[in-house]
Coordinates of C-alpha atoms and ligand atoms in Angstrom, one line a residue:
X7 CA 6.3 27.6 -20.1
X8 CA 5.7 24.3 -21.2
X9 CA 2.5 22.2 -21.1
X10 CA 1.8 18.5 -21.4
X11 CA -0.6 16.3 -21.1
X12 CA 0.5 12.6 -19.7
X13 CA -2.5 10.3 -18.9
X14 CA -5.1 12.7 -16.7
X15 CA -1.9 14.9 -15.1
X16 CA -1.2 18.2 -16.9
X17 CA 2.6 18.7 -16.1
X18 CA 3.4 22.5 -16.4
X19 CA 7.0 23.1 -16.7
X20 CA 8.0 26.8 -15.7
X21 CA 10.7 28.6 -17.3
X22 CA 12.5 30.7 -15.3
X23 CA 11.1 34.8 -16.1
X24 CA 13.7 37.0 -16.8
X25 CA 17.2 36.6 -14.3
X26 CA 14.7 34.9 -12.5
X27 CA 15.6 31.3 -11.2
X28 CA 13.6 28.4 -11.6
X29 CA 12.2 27.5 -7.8
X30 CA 11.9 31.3 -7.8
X31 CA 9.1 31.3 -11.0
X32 CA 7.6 28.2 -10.0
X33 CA 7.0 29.6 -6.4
X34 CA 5.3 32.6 -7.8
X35 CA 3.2 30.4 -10.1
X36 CA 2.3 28.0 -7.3
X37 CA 1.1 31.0 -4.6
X38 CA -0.5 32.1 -7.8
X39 CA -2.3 29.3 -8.0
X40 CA -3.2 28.7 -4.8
X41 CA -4.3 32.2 -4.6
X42 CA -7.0 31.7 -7.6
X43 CA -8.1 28.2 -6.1
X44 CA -8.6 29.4 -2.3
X45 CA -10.5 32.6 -3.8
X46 CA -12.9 30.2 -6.1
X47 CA -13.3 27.6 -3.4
X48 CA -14.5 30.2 -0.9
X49 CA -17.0 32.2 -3.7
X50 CA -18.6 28.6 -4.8
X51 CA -18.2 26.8 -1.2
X52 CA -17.7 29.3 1.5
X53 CA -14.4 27.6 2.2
X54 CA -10.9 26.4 1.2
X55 CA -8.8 23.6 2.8
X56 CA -5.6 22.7 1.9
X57 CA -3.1 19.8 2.9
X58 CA 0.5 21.5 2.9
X59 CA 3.2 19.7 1.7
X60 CA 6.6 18.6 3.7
X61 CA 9.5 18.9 2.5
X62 CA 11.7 22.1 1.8
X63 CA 10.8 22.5 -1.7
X64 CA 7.3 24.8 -0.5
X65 CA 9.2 27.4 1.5
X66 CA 9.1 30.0 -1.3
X67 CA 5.6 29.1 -2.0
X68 CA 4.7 29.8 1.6
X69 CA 6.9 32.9 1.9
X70 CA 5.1 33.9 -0.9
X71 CA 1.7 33.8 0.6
X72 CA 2.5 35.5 3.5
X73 CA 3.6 38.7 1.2
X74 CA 1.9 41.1 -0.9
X75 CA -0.2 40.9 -3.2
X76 CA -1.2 37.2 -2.2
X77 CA -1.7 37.9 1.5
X78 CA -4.1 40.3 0.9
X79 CA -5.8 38.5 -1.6
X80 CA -6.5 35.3 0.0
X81 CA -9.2 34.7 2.6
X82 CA -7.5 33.5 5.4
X83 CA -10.9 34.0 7.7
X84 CA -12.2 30.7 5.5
X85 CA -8.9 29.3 4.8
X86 CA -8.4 25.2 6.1
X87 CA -4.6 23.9 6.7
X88 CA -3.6 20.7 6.8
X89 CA -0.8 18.8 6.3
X90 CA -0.3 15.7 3.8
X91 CA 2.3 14.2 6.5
X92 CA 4.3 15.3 9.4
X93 CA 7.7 13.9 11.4
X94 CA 7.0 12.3 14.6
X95 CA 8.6 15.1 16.3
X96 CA 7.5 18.2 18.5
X97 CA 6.3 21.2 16.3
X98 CA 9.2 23.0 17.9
X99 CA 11.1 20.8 16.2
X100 CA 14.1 21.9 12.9
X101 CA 12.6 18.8 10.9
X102 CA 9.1 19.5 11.7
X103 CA 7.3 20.1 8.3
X104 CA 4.3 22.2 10.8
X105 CA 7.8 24.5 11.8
X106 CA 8.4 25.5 8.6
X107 CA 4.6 26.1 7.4
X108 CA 4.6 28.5 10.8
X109 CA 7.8 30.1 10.6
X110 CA 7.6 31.1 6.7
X111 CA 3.3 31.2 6.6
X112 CA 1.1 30.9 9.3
X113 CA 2.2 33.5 12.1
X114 CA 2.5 36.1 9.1
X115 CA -1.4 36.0 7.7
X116 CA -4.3 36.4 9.9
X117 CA -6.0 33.0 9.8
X118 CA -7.7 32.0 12.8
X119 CA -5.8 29.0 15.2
X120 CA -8.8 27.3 14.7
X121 CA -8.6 26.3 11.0
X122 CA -4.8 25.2 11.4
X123 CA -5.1 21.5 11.5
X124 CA -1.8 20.3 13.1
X125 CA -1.0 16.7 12.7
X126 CA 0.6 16.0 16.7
X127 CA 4.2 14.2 15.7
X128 CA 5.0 14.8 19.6
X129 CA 2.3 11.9 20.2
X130 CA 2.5 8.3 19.9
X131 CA 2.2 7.9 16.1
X132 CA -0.8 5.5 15.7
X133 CA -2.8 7.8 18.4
X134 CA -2.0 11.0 16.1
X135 CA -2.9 9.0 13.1
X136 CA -6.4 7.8 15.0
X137 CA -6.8 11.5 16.1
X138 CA -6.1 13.2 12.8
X139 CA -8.1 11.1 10.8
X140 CA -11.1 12.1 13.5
X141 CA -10.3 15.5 12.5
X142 CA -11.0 15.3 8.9
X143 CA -13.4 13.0 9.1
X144 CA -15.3 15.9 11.4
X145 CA -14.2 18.8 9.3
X146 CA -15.6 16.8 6.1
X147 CA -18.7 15.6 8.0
X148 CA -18.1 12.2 6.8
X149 CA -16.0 9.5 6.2
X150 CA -14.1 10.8 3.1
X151 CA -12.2 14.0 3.2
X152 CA -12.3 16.3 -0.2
X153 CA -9.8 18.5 -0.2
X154 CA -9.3 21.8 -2.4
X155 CA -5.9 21.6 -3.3
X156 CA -3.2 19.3 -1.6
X157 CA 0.0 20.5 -2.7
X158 CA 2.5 17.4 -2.7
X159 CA 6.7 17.3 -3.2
X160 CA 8.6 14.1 -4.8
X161 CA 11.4 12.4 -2.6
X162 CA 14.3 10.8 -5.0
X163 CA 12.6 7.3 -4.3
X164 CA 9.2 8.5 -5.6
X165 CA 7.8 8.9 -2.4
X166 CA 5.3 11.8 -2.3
X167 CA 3.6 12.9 1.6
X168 CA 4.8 10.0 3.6
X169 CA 4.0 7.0 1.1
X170 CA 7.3 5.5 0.5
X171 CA 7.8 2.3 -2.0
X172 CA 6.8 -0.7 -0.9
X173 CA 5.3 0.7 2.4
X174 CA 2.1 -0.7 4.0
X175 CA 0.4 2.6 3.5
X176 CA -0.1 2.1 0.0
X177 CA -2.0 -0.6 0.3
X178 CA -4.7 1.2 2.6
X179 CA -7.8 1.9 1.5
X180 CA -9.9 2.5 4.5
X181 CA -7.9 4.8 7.0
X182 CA -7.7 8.5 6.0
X183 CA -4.2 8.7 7.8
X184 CA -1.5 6.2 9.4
X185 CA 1.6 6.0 11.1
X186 CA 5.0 5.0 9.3
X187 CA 8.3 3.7 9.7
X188 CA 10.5 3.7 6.4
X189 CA 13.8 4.0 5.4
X190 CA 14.6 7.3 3.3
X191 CA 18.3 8.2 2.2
X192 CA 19.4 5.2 4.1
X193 CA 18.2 7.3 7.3
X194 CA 15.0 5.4 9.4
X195 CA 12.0 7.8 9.4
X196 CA 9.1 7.5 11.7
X197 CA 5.9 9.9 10.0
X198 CA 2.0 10.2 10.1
X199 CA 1.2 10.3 6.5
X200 CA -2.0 11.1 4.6
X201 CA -3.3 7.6 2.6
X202 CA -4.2 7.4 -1.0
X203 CA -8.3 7.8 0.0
X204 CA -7.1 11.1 1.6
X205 CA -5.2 12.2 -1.3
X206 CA -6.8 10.6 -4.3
X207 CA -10.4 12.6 -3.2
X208 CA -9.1 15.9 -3.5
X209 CA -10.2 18.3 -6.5
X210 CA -6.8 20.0 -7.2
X211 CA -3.4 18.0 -6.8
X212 CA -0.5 20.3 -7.2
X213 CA 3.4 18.3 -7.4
X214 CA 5.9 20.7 -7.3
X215 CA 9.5 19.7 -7.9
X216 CA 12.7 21.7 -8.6
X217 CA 16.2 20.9 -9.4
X218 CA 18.4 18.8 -11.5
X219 CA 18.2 16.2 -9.2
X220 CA 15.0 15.1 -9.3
X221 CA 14.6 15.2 -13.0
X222 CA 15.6 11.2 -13.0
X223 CA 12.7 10.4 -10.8
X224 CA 10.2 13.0 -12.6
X225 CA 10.9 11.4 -15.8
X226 CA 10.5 7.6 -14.2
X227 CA 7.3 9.0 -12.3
X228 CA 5.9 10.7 -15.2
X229 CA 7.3 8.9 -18.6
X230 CA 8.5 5.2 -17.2
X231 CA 6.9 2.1 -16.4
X232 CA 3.4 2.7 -14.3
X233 CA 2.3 2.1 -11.3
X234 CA 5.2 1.0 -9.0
X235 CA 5.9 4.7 -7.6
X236 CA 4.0 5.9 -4.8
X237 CA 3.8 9.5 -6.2
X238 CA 2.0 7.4 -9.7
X239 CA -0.3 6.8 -7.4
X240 CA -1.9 10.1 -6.9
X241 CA -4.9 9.8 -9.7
X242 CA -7.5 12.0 -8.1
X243 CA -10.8 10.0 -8.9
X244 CA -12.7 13.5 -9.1
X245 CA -10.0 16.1 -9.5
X246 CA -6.9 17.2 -11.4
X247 CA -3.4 17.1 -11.3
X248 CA -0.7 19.5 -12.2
X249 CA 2.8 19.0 -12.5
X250 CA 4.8 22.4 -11.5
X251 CA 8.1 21.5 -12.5
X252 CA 11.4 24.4 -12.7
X253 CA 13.6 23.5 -15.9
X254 CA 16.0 21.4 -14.1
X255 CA 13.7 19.1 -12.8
X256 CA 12.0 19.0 -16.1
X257 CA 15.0 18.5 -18.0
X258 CA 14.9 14.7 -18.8
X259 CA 11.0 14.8 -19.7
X260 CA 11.1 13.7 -23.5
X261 CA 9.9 17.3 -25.2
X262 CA 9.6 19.3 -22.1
X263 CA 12.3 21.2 -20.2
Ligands
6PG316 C1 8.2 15.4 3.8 C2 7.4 15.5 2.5 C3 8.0 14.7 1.4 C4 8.7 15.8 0.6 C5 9.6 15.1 -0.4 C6 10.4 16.2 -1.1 O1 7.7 15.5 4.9 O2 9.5 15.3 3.6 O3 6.1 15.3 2.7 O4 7.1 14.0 0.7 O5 7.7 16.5 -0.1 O6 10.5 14.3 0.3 O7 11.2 16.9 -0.2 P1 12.0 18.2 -0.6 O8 11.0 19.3 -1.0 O9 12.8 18.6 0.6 O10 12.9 17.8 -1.7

């Protein structure tokens, strides 16, 4: 395993155990993580929340929490899920990013209905936006949300949640949550994202990113020009960040991979 420091991100790079294969290792060091973080946040603060990432990069991590020895483990009685963005579609839905946190995680561990924090794709997006940001804002008892741990993916433009380049949504700094409409693999998407004062608050930021191709945008995220990427964007102002990458992804990163 590999370890770097770039700016205040720690980028851990996991090297595949054994016959293992990369998003296989990094999965079981992510739920291991995410074990030791919910277990700490509930013994110092009687709770842990958590923004899940989208994407299908976190579908071993979640399968992983929903098995021995991490489902045991964890304390899903004062566990908190959220998501970091969601498709404007029905939670029924095959590209809903709630769907796959259900289907691999949440109808296997006993955590109450109540602490699953569903952002409503099925709704007009701007209403589900104004709702969910109500939500945090009620669950944090304040304006600002401080998350645990928000565990975040990498799309191929740099996009991480639903902050694409160049989108609006970067530039807010008020709302805790908005509605988008971007273009992503030449495809129109329609999402409620997270902002950066959602993300940037949280004490643990975990990336994880596997696969040979995204190792060009992990090395121009991590090692090229700054700022112009949503995902360089993430700089918790009170928090850290780690980097889980597999070998492949990490394979472009000047001495890592
Ligand atoms: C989403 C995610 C998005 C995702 C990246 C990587 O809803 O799609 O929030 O940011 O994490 O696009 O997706 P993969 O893990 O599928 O590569």
């Amino acid at each position: 395993m590999g370890i770097k420091t770039v700016g205040e991100s720690s980028i851990r790079v996991i090297q595949p155990e054994g016959a293992g294969h990369g998003p296989e290792a990094l999965a079981r060091e992510a739920a291991q993580r995410f074990t030791d973080l919910a277990r700490e946040a509930v013994d110092s603060r009687g709770r842990f929340s958590v923004a899940l990432s989208g994407g299908s990069t976190p579908a071993a991590l979640y399968g992983l929490l929903a098995e021995e020895p991490c489902r045991a483990q964890i304390p899903w009685a004062q566990v908190y899920l959220f998501w970091g963005d969601e498709r404007c579609v029905p939670p029924d839905h095959p590209d809903s990013n709630y769907r796959l946190a259900h289907e691999t995680l949440i109808s296997h561990v006993p955590i109450p209905s109540a602490n699953v924090y569903r952002m409503r794709g099925e709704i007009e997006p701007h209403l589900a936006a104004r709702v969910y940001e109500r939500a945090l804002q009620d669950f944090f008892c304040g304006p600002r949300s401080r998350f645990d741990l928000v565990l975040l993916g990498l799309g191929n433009d740099g996009h991480t949640a639903s902050l694409f380049p160049n989108s609006a949504a970067l530039h807010e700094r008020e709302r805790l949550a908005v509605a988008v409409e971007a273009s992503y693999q030449d495809r129109p998407v329609r999402r409620v994202t997270l902002t950066l004062p959602a993300l940037n608050t949280a004490r643990h930021v975990l990336f994880l990113v596997t696969g040979s191709a995204k190792a060009g945008i992990v090395r121009a995220v991590l090692e090229g020009p700054k700022g112009h990427l949503p995902a360089q964007q993430i700089r918790p102002t009170a928090g850290q960040i780690v980097w889980m990458l597999d070998r492949e992804a990490a394979s472009q990163l000047r001495g890592l991979g």
